[in-house]
GROMACS .gro file of C-alpha atoms in nm:
model
  447
    1UNK     CA    1  -1.851   1.541   1.122
    2UNK     CA    2  -2.157   1.423   0.938
    3UNK     CA    3  -2.470   1.634   0.902
    4UNK     CA    4  -2.679   1.667   1.222
    5UNK     CA    5  -2.965   1.429   1.284
    6UNK     CA    6  -3.329   1.538   1.238
    7UNK     CA    7  -3.490   1.756   1.512
    8UNK     CA    8  -3.715   1.468   1.622
    9UNK     CA    9  -3.413   1.237   1.672
   10UNK     CA   10  -3.218   1.506   1.859
   11UNK     CA   11  -3.521   1.581   2.076
   12UNK     CA   12  -3.571   1.223   2.186
   13UNK     CA   13  -3.200   1.199   2.260
   14UNK     CA   14  -3.207   1.510   2.477
   15UNK     CA   15  -3.514   1.391   2.667
   16UNK     CA   16  -3.357   1.049   2.728
   17UNK     CA   17  -3.035   1.191   2.865
   18UNK     CA   18  -3.220   1.445   3.080
   19UNK     CA   19  -3.433   1.173   3.233
   20UNK     CA   20  -3.136   0.948   3.293
   21UNK     CA   21  -2.976   1.231   3.496
   22UNK     CA   22  -3.292   1.320   3.682
   23UNK     CA   23  -3.302   1.678   3.559
   24UNK     CA   24  -3.617   1.890   3.502
   25UNK     CA   25  -3.663   2.092   3.187
   26UNK     CA   26  -3.611   2.405   3.393
   27UNK     CA   27  -3.277   2.278   3.532
   28UNK     CA   28  -3.163   2.190   3.184
   29UNK     CA   29  -3.274   2.519   3.027
   30UNK     CA   30  -3.154   2.779   3.279
   31UNK     CA   31  -3.002   3.031   3.272
   32UNK     CA   32  -2.983   3.075   2.890
   33UNK     CA   33  -3.318   2.921   2.784
   34UNK     CA   34  -3.674   2.860   2.910
   35UNK     CA   35  -3.841   2.533   3.004
   36UNK     CA   36  -4.086   2.590   2.721
   37UNK     CA   37  -3.799   2.594   2.471
   38UNK     CA   38  -3.667   2.262   2.606
   39UNK     CA   39  -4.016   2.118   2.584
   40UNK     CA   40  -4.047   2.228   2.220
   41UNK     CA   41  -3.703   2.093   2.138
   42UNK     CA   42  -3.769   1.752   2.299
   43UNK     CA   43  -4.095   1.728   2.096
   44UNK     CA   44  -3.891   1.777   1.770
   45UNK     CA   45  -4.075   2.093   1.676
   46UNK     CA   46  -3.770   2.319   1.662
   47UNK     CA   47  -3.423   2.285   1.510
   48UNK     CA   48  -3.182   2.382   1.788
   49UNK     CA   49  -2.890   2.602   1.700
   50UNK     CA   50  -2.530   2.480   1.757
   51UNK     CA   51  -2.509   2.725   2.041
   52UNK     CA   52  -2.818   2.587   2.211
   53UNK     CA   53  -2.700   2.225   2.169
   54UNK     CA   54  -2.360   2.318   2.318
   55UNK     CA   55  -2.537   2.467   2.624
   56UNK     CA   56  -2.754   2.157   2.663
   57UNK     CA   57  -2.454   1.926   2.610
   58UNK     CA   58  -2.266   2.115   2.883
   59UNK     CA   59  -2.556   2.081   3.123
   60UNK     CA   60  -2.587   1.711   3.050
   61UNK     CA   61  -2.214   1.654   3.070
   62UNK     CA   62  -2.184   1.502   2.723
   63UNK     CA   63  -2.001   1.598   2.405
   64UNK     CA   64  -2.173   1.816   2.143
   65UNK     CA   65  -2.130   1.532   1.889
   66UNK     CA   66  -2.329   1.298   2.107
   67UNK     CA   67  -2.632   1.523   2.092
   68UNK     CA   68  -2.594   1.629   1.733
   69UNK     CA   69  -2.524   1.286   1.565
   70UNK     CA   70  -2.560   1.027   1.848
   71UNK     CA   71  -2.198   0.947   1.838
   72UNK     CA   72  -2.057   0.824   2.170
   73UNK     CA   73  -1.802   1.059   2.326
   74UNK     CA   74  -1.442   1.002   2.207
   75UNK     CA   75  -1.556   0.734   1.960
   76UNK     CA   76  -1.340   0.868   1.681
   77UNK     CA   77  -1.042   0.897   1.907
   78UNK     CA   78  -1.096   0.543   2.024
   79UNK     CA   79  -1.121   0.414   1.670
   80UNK     CA   80  -0.796   0.588   1.575
   81UNK     CA   81  -0.627   0.426   1.872
   82UNK     CA   82  -0.738   0.085   1.752
   83UNK     CA   83  -0.634   0.172   1.397
   84UNK     CA   84  -0.277   0.236   1.513
   85UNK     CA   85  -0.284  -0.097   1.695
   86UNK     CA   86  -0.390  -0.271   1.378
   87UNK     CA   87  -0.108  -0.093   1.195
   88UNK     CA   88   0.137  -0.217   1.452
   89UNK     CA   89   0.015  -0.577   1.412
   90UNK     CA   90   0.050  -0.553   1.031
   91UNK     CA   91   0.400  -0.400   1.076
   92UNK     CA   92   0.484  -0.707   1.286
   93UNK     CA   93   0.398  -0.923   0.988
   94UNK     CA   94   0.068  -1.065   1.129
   95UNK     CA   95  -0.144  -0.981   0.824
   96UNK     CA   96  -0.433  -1.213   0.891
   97UNK     CA   97  -0.472  -1.084   1.251
   98UNK     CA   98  -0.443  -0.725   1.139
   99UNK     CA   99  -0.711  -0.790   0.866
  100UNK     CA  100  -0.957  -0.913   1.130
  101UNK     CA  101  -0.908  -0.595   1.334
  102UNK     CA  102  -0.939  -0.368   1.032
  103UNK     CA  103  -1.268  -0.544   0.925
  104UNK     CA  104  -1.421  -0.467   1.262
  105UNK     CA  105  -1.300  -0.104   1.250
  106UNK     CA  106  -1.433  -0.054   0.898
  107UNK     CA  107  -1.783  -0.170   0.999
  108UNK     CA  108  -1.774   0.062   1.307
  109UNK     CA  109  -1.641   0.362   1.124
  110UNK     CA  110  -1.901   0.317   0.848
  111UNK     CA  111  -2.184   0.288   1.092
  112UNK     CA  112  -2.091   0.629   1.252
  113UNK     CA  113  -2.006   0.803   0.922
  114UNK     CA  114  -1.639   0.853   1.014
  115UNK     CA  115  -1.502   0.911   0.671
  116UNK     CA  116  -1.128   0.924   0.742
  117UNK     CA  117  -1.131   0.631   0.981
  118UNK     CA  118  -1.331   0.428   0.737
  119UNK     CA  119  -1.083   0.503   0.462
  120UNK     CA  120  -0.790   0.414   0.693
  121UNK     CA  121  -0.950   0.081   0.772
  122UNK     CA  122  -0.999   0.012   0.399
  123UNK     CA  123  -0.630   0.103   0.339
  124UNK     CA  124  -0.522  -0.136   0.611
  125UNK     CA  125  -0.736  -0.418   0.469
  126UNK     CA  126  -0.581  -0.351   0.130
  127UNK     CA  127  -0.226  -0.370   0.261
  128UNK     CA  128  -0.310  -0.691   0.445
  129UNK     CA  129  -0.447  -0.844   0.119
  130UNK     CA  130  -0.125  -0.736  -0.067
  131UNK     CA  131   0.088  -0.902   0.203
  132UNK     CA  132  -0.108  -1.227   0.167
  133UNK     CA  133  -0.128  -1.212  -0.218
  134UNK     CA  134  -0.503  -1.162  -0.257
  135UNK     CA  135  -0.465  -0.902  -0.533
  136UNK     CA  136  -0.830  -0.868  -0.633
  137UNK     CA  137  -0.934  -0.808  -0.272
  138UNK     CA  138  -0.655  -0.559  -0.228
  139UNK     CA  139  -0.754  -0.361  -0.541
  140UNK     CA  140  -1.115  -0.342  -0.427
  141UNK     CA  141  -1.019  -0.216  -0.088
  142UNK     CA  142  -0.795   0.055  -0.230
  143UNK     CA  143  -1.069   0.155  -0.482
  144UNK     CA  144  -1.317   0.198  -0.197
  145UNK     CA  145  -1.071   0.401   0.008
  146UNK     CA  146  -1.024   0.634  -0.291
  147UNK     CA  147  -1.396   0.675  -0.322
  148UNK     CA  148  -1.428   0.772   0.047
  149UNK     CA  149  -1.151   1.032   0.001
  150UNK     CA  150  -1.266   1.161  -0.335
  151UNK     CA  151  -1.313   1.520  -0.204
  152UNK     CA  152  -0.961   1.526  -0.040
  153UNK     CA  153  -0.633   1.660  -0.189
  154UNK     CA  154  -0.411   1.431  -0.391
  155UNK     CA  155  -0.151   1.378  -0.115
  156UNK     CA  156  -0.425   1.243   0.108
  157UNK     CA  157  -0.538   1.005  -0.169
  158UNK     CA  158  -0.190   0.890  -0.269
  159UNK     CA  159  -0.167   0.583  -0.030
  160UNK     CA  160  -0.495   0.447  -0.176
  161UNK     CA  161  -0.391   0.527  -0.534
  162UNK     CA  162  -0.044   0.369  -0.486
  163UNK     CA  163  -0.204   0.057  -0.330
  164UNK     CA  164  -0.430   0.016  -0.634
  165UNK     CA  165  -0.136   0.057  -0.871
  166UNK     CA  166   0.071  -0.204  -0.684
  167UNK     CA  167  -0.217  -0.447  -0.696
  168UNK     CA  168  -0.240  -0.406  -1.081
  169UNK     CA  169   0.142  -0.434  -1.105
  170UNK     CA  170   0.157  -0.754  -0.909
  171UNK     CA  171  -0.122  -0.892  -1.125
  172UNK     CA  172   0.094  -0.836  -1.430
  173UNK     CA  173  -0.086  -0.521  -1.555
  174UNK     CA  174   0.240  -0.324  -1.591
  175UNK     CA  175   0.141  -0.038  -1.820
  176UNK     CA  176  -0.172   0.052  -1.623
  177UNK     CA  177   0.020   0.050  -1.299
  178UNK     CA  178   0.282   0.295  -1.451
  179UNK     CA  179   0.004   0.512  -1.589
  180UNK     CA  180  -0.159   0.548  -1.244
  181UNK     CA  181   0.170   0.626  -1.068
  182UNK     CA  182   0.309   0.860  -1.333
  183UNK     CA  183  -0.018   1.058  -1.351
  184UNK     CA  184  -0.012   1.110  -0.976
  185UNK     CA  185   0.358   1.212  -0.975
  186UNK     CA  186   0.300   1.456  -1.256
  187UNK     CA  187   0.001   1.614  -1.087
  188UNK     CA  188   0.192   1.651  -0.753
  189UNK     CA  189   0.502   1.805  -0.905
  190UNK     CA  190   0.336   2.033  -1.161
  191UNK     CA  191   0.073   2.143  -0.908
  192UNK     CA  192   0.328   2.236  -0.645
  193UNK     CA  193   0.192   1.972  -0.405
  194UNK     CA  194   0.543   1.865  -0.298
  195UNK     CA  195   0.450   1.634  -0.017
  196UNK     CA  196   0.766   1.434   0.066
  197UNK     CA  197   0.584   1.122   0.200
  198UNK     CA  198   0.351   1.107  -0.102
  199UNK     CA  199   0.636   1.152  -0.344
  200UNK     CA  200   0.856   0.893  -0.173
  201UNK     CA  201   0.570   0.641  -0.178
  202UNK     CA  202   0.502   0.700  -0.546
  203UNK     CA  203   0.868   0.699  -0.665
  204UNK     CA  204   0.953   0.384  -0.471
  205UNK     CA  205   0.648   0.207  -0.601
  206UNK     CA  206   0.710   0.281  -0.967
  207UNK     CA  207   1.057   0.128  -0.980
  208UNK     CA  208   0.934  -0.236  -1.020
  209UNK     CA  209   0.694  -0.171  -1.310
  210UNK     CA  210   0.958   0.046  -1.490
  211UNK     CA  211   1.212  -0.232  -1.460
  212UNK     CA  212   0.976  -0.505  -1.588
  213UNK     CA  213   0.882  -0.286  -1.884
  214UNK     CA  214   1.246  -0.228  -1.968
  215UNK     CA  215   1.238   0.145  -1.883
  216UNK     CA  216   1.562   0.117  -1.697
  217UNK     CA  217   1.658   0.485  -1.717
  218UNK     CA  218   1.331   0.591  -1.556
  219UNK     CA  219   1.361   0.326  -1.295
  220UNK     CA  220   1.714   0.447  -1.201
  221UNK     CA  221   1.592   0.808  -1.182
  222UNK     CA  222   1.296   0.716  -0.967
  223UNK     CA  223   1.523   0.521  -0.730
  224UNK     CA  224   1.751   0.822  -0.687
  225UNK     CA  225   1.457   1.052  -0.611
  226UNK     CA  226   1.319   0.799  -0.361
  227UNK     CA  227   1.652   0.765  -0.182
  228UNK     CA  228   1.698   1.141  -0.172
  229UNK     CA  229   1.355   1.164   0.002
  230UNK     CA  230   1.413   0.868   0.233
  231UNK     CA  231   1.595   1.045   0.520
  232UNK     CA  232   1.269   1.197   0.620
  233UNK     CA  233   1.126   0.847   0.686
  234UNK     CA  234   1.368   0.692   0.944
  235UNK     CA  235   1.298   0.386   1.166
  236UNK     CA  236   0.981   0.497   1.362
  237UNK     CA  237   0.881   0.190   1.558
  238UNK     CA  238   0.991   0.297   1.905
  239UNK     CA  239   0.857   0.658   1.870
  240UNK     CA  240   0.526   0.521   1.742
  241UNK     CA  241   0.494   0.287   2.037
  242UNK     CA  242   0.558   0.575   2.274
  243UNK     CA  243   0.290   0.788   2.106
  244UNK     CA  244   0.037   0.500   2.133
  245UNK     CA  245   0.109   0.464   2.505
  246UNK     CA  246   0.078   0.837   2.563
  247UNK     CA  247  -0.251   0.845   2.368
  248UNK     CA  248  -0.399   0.570   2.591
  249UNK     CA  249  -0.316   0.772   2.904
  250UNK     CA  250  -0.453   1.094   2.765
  251UNK     CA  251  -0.774   0.925   2.647
  252UNK     CA  252  -0.828   0.768   2.987
  253UNK     CA  253  -0.793   1.118   3.140
  254UNK     CA  254  -1.055   1.259   2.900
  255UNK     CA  255  -0.802   1.467   2.708
  256UNK     CA  256  -0.930   1.368   2.371
  257UNK     CA  257  -0.772   1.642   2.160
  258UNK     CA  258  -0.424   1.571   2.297
  259UNK     CA  259  -0.482   1.200   2.254
  260UNK     CA  260  -0.582   1.260   1.890
  261UNK     CA  261  -0.260   1.452   1.827
  262UNK     CA  262  -0.048   1.175   1.970
  263UNK     CA  263  -0.236   0.909   1.777
  264UNK     CA  264  -0.190   1.103   1.454
  265UNK     CA  265   0.184   1.096   1.509
  266UNK     CA  266   0.180   0.728   1.584
  267UNK     CA  267  -0.032   0.645   1.277
  268UNK     CA  268   0.200   0.840   1.051
  269UNK     CA  269   0.503   0.661   1.196
  270UNK     CA  270   0.347   0.319   1.151
  271UNK     CA  271   0.261   0.411   0.797
  272UNK     CA  272   0.621   0.492   0.743
  273UNK     CA  273   0.714   0.149   0.865
  274UNK     CA  274   0.568   0.012   0.545
  275UNK     CA  275   0.809   0.232   0.355
  276UNK     CA  276   1.086  -0.012   0.459
  277UNK     CA  277   0.954  -0.236   0.187
  278UNK     CA  278   0.979   0.049  -0.063
  279UNK     CA  279   1.330   0.141   0.043
  280UNK     CA  280   1.432  -0.220   0.009
  281UNK     CA  281   1.315  -0.198  -0.352
  282UNK     CA  282   1.547   0.102  -0.396
  283UNK     CA  283   1.842  -0.112  -0.283
  284UNK     CA  284   1.722  -0.376  -0.527
  285UNK     CA  285   1.726  -0.107  -0.805
  286UNK     CA  286   2.085  -0.005  -0.717
  287UNK     CA  287   2.186  -0.370  -0.725
  288UNK     CA  288   2.030  -0.413  -1.071
  289UNK     CA  289   2.213  -0.111  -1.203
  290UNK     CA  290   2.543  -0.228  -1.056
  291UNK     CA  291   2.485  -0.573  -1.221
  292UNK     CA  292   2.424  -0.410  -1.557
  293UNK     CA  293   2.746  -0.215  -1.518
  294UNK     CA  294   2.940  -0.530  -1.437
  295UNK     CA  295   2.989  -0.441  -1.068
  296UNK     CA  296   2.881  -0.777  -0.945
  297UNK     CA  297   3.029  -0.771  -0.601
  298UNK     CA  298   2.851  -0.442  -0.520
  299UNK     CA  299   2.534  -0.565  -0.689
  300UNK     CA  300   2.536  -0.874  -0.467
  301UNK     CA  301   2.575  -0.656  -0.154
  302UNK     CA  302   2.282  -0.430  -0.252
  303UNK     CA  303   2.053  -0.717  -0.345
  304UNK     CA  304   2.136  -0.907  -0.029
  305UNK     CA  305   2.049  -0.593   0.170
  306UNK     CA  306   1.721  -0.565  -0.015
  307UNK     CA  307   1.646  -0.936   0.039
  308UNK     CA  308   1.722  -0.907   0.413
  309UNK     CA  309   1.504  -0.593   0.456
  310UNK     CA  310   1.218  -0.758   0.283
  311UNK     CA  311   1.255  -1.079   0.482
  312UNK     CA  312   1.231  -0.867   0.805
  313UNK     CA  313   0.910  -0.702   0.688
  314UNK     CA  314   0.764  -1.044   0.600
  315UNK     CA  315   0.671  -0.904   0.253
  316UNK     CA  316   0.678  -1.252   0.100
  317UNK     CA  317   0.603  -1.161  -0.259
  318UNK     CA  318   0.851  -0.869  -0.273
  319UNK     CA  319   1.113  -1.081  -0.098
  320UNK     CA  320   1.075  -1.347  -0.358
  321UNK     CA  321   1.117  -1.094  -0.637
  322UNK     CA  322   1.438  -0.966  -0.485
  323UNK     CA  323   1.553  -1.325  -0.445
  324UNK     CA  324   1.527  -1.373  -0.825
  325UNK     CA  325   1.746  -1.074  -0.898
  326UNK     CA  326   1.993  -1.181  -0.633
  327UNK     CA  327   2.014  -1.537  -0.778
  328UNK     CA  328   2.092  -1.391  -1.119
  329UNK     CA  329   2.393  -1.206  -0.978
  330UNK     CA  330   2.504  -1.509  -0.778
  331UNK     CA  331   2.490  -1.718  -1.096
  332UNK     CA  332   2.702  -1.461  -1.282
  333UNK     CA  333   2.956  -1.473  -1.002
  334UNK     CA  334   2.990  -1.844  -1.025
  335UNK     CA  335   2.762  -1.935  -0.736
  336UNK     CA  336   2.510  -2.130  -0.942
  337UNK     CA  337   2.432  -2.385  -0.674
  338UNK     CA  338   2.331  -2.117  -0.419
  339UNK     CA  339   2.136  -1.938  -0.693
  340UNK     CA  340   1.939  -2.253  -0.783
  341UNK     CA  341   1.863  -2.327  -0.419
  342UNK     CA  342   1.732  -1.972  -0.374
  343UNK     CA  343   1.514  -1.992  -0.680
  344UNK     CA  344   1.360  -2.326  -0.586
  345UNK     CA  345   1.286  -2.188  -0.245
  346UNK     CA  346   1.085  -1.890  -0.370
  347UNK     CA  347   0.910  -2.032  -0.684
  348UNK     CA  348   0.613  -2.140  -0.472
  349UNK     CA  349   0.545  -1.775  -0.390
  350UNK     CA  350   0.461  -1.695  -0.751
  351UNK     CA  351   0.175  -1.776  -0.989
  352UNK     CA  352   0.043  -1.653  -1.328
  353UNK     CA  353  -0.163  -1.392  -1.141
  354UNK     CA  354   0.093  -1.309  -0.878
  355UNK     CA  355   0.443  -1.198  -0.963
  356UNK     CA  356   0.433  -1.353  -1.312
  357UNK     CA  357   0.734  -1.156  -1.448
  358UNK     CA  358   0.966  -1.266  -1.167
  359UNK     CA  359   0.833  -1.622  -1.178
  360UNK     CA  360   0.932  -1.625  -1.545
  361UNK     CA  361   1.266  -1.482  -1.452
  362UNK     CA  362   1.320  -1.763  -1.197
  363UNK     CA  363   1.233  -2.028  -1.458
  364UNK     CA  364   1.462  -1.862  -1.717
  365UNK     CA  365   1.757  -1.864  -1.482
  366UNK     CA  366   1.693  -2.222  -1.372
  367UNK     CA  367   1.686  -2.313  -1.744
  368UNK     CA  368   2.022  -2.150  -1.794
  369UNK     CA  369   2.169  -2.326  -1.489
  370UNK     CA  370   2.025  -2.655  -1.622
  371UNK     CA  371   2.183  -2.598  -1.956
  372UNK     CA  372   2.520  -2.532  -1.793
  373UNK     CA  373   2.481  -2.874  -1.625
  374UNK     CA  374   2.392  -3.027  -1.963
  375UNK     CA  375   2.035  -3.112  -1.849
  376UNK     CA  376   1.869  -3.019  -2.173
  377UNK     CA  377   1.525  -3.161  -2.080
  378UNK     CA  378   1.505  -2.960  -1.753
  379UNK     CA  379   1.624  -2.645  -1.933
  380UNK     CA  380   1.356  -2.671  -2.196
  381UNK     CA  381   1.086  -2.727  -1.938
  382UNK     CA  382   1.193  -2.415  -1.749
  383UNK     CA  383   1.208  -2.202  -2.063
  384UNK     CA  384   0.863  -2.310  -2.178
  385UNK     CA  385   0.715  -2.231  -1.836
  386UNK     CA  386   0.881  -1.885  -1.847
  387UNK     CA  387   0.750  -1.821  -2.197
  388UNK     CA  388   0.388  -1.891  -2.089
  389UNK     CA  389   0.419  -1.652  -1.794
  390UNK     CA  390   0.572  -1.369  -1.998
  391UNK     CA  391   0.317  -1.393  -2.277
  392UNK     CA  392   0.040  -1.335  -2.018
  393UNK     CA  393   0.221  -1.033  -1.864
  394UNK     CA  394   0.312  -0.875  -2.192
  395UNK     CA  395   0.683  -0.820  -2.101
  396UNK     CA  396   0.801  -0.791  -2.461
  397UNK     CA  397   1.172  -0.736  -2.403
  398UNK     CA  398   1.197  -1.040  -2.176
  399UNK     CA  399   0.996  -1.247  -2.421
  400UNK     CA  400   1.239  -1.174  -2.709
  401UNK     CA  401   1.539  -1.276  -2.498
  402UNK     CA  402   1.370  -1.597  -2.385
  403UNK     CA  403   1.281  -1.687  -2.736
  404UNK     CA  404   1.642  -1.651  -2.831
  405UNK     CA  405   1.753  -1.881  -2.543
  406UNK     CA  406   1.490  -2.140  -2.644
  407UNK     CA  407   1.584  -2.115  -3.011
  408UNK     CA  408   1.948  -2.170  -2.927
  409UNK     CA  409   1.856  -2.475  -2.722
  410UNK     CA  410   1.651  -2.624  -3.010
  411UNK     CA  411   1.934  -2.557  -3.251
  412UNK     CA  412   2.193  -2.724  -3.037
  413UNK     CA  413   1.974  -3.029  -3.008
  414UNK     CA  414   1.920  -3.056  -3.384
  415UNK     CA  415   1.557  -2.925  -3.390
  416UNK     CA  416   1.609  -2.660  -3.665
  417UNK     CA  417   1.246  -2.588  -3.747
  418UNK     CA  418   1.155  -2.543  -3.382
  419UNK     CA  419   1.455  -2.312  -3.342
  420UNK     CA  420   1.342  -2.099  -3.637
  421UNK     CA  421   0.989  -2.071  -3.492
  422UNK     CA  422   1.128  -1.962  -3.165
  423UNK     CA  423   1.352  -1.701  -3.328
  424UNK     CA  424   1.063  -1.565  -3.536
  425UNK     CA  425   0.845  -1.545  -3.225
  426UNK     CA  426   1.116  -1.345  -3.046
  427UNK     CA  427   1.165  -1.104  -3.339
  428UNK     CA  428   0.788  -1.043  -3.337
  429UNK     CA  429   0.793  -0.947  -2.978
  430UNK     CA  430   1.101  -0.730  -3.025
  431UNK     CA  431   0.941  -0.535  -3.306
  432UNK     CA  432   0.588  -0.509  -3.169
  433UNK     CA  433   0.500  -0.134  -3.164
  434UNK     CA  434   0.431   0.028  -2.838
  435UNK     CA  435   0.529  -0.263  -2.617
  436UNK     CA  436   0.784  -0.070  -2.404
  437UNK     CA  437   0.745   0.287  -2.527
  438UNK     CA  438   0.624   0.527  -2.260
  439UNK     CA  439   0.492   0.882  -2.288
  440UNK     CA  440   0.675   1.189  -2.159
  441UNK     CA  441   0.835   1.143  -1.817
  442UNK     CA  442   0.644   1.301  -1.523
  443UNK     CA  443   0.765   1.634  -1.387
  444UNK     CA  444   1.044   1.614  -1.138
  445UNK     CA  445   1.036   1.715  -0.766
  446UNK     CA  446   1.224   2.022  -0.645
  447UNK     CA  447   1.505   1.830  -0.471
   0.00000   0.00000   0.00000
């Protein structure tokens, strides 16, 4: 609760409520206090103790908070109820509608200095912005949520920190995203703050940046940790809905503490709903590993599962990224036509500021498919587009491979000098110091 209002403000509030209820100063004071004390308090000439305010609140039939800070009774509980409703709307895939609700809740929570509710609304706005691809807005919301929670423990701050890291990652800032996530993981594990939800959120979120940077061993390990923690985050939708209904009933009956407890459970369960996106990324990681090991049938199964899960959560950008990986496996299994259709379908979800690495992957694969079909012009166009996207994102390993493909294409079409330039560019990216090197791995959880 925020610091109490000034004595003058509290005094006027007490006088207004007393007059509204037709009580005299004597009736309000007795038996614990005198009419003179109430008169002095209403005039703002004395700072009432908590004990005195609780007595007066009881006589007036209002909550202590309402006297101390002017907050309507059960306001915080009511806000939490509406926050869980906004979470449900977002979980249903209605990001714009949820954002409108979160905006109202943020303003209301800020006006009444409700720190945790304010931070929760900012987190919700950030998640809505991620869903709709507004990465700058998302990052700003997550940064503001972290500021509101600056004096809280790291597990409490992890959702905001993770959101900020994901916004940087999707904008193509891979190394900084990894730095944020690894720093938090290391602090949690070394400090003994083994919060399963926080760890799951961080491990699942770091897989994508690891993969795009070529740190495949770390990505595989993070996926295994995430999947080991996942059983603690089952499908919570029905239970969350039940807790929301119970909370409404309890709140209507004036049982605010019990309603708060029920709402806390519902909010946690709705938060876990968003983990379905993260768990889908773990299946994507498994599919990638299987593909690298030549287990293409199993890789296709894992990637199809990831794609289906992400389609169900309406996480458009993540779904499109999984689609690119799935298309690669389909192509390798001889299903090039299906792969090309899938890639053309999702390319519109990407841009140079949004999913650049996977957009480049889509163009690269379409170039390969075009080459197989002897459409040299289309292949070159796709490779050049991919090259531009990768240079912006700084994905050195992918750049080197793409330059090789482009150089081979130039060589086959008789453009020897252009081929040499492409090969030299690729070698430069391959040997650039520090492009994929990471520091020591973060400490591991006690699984």
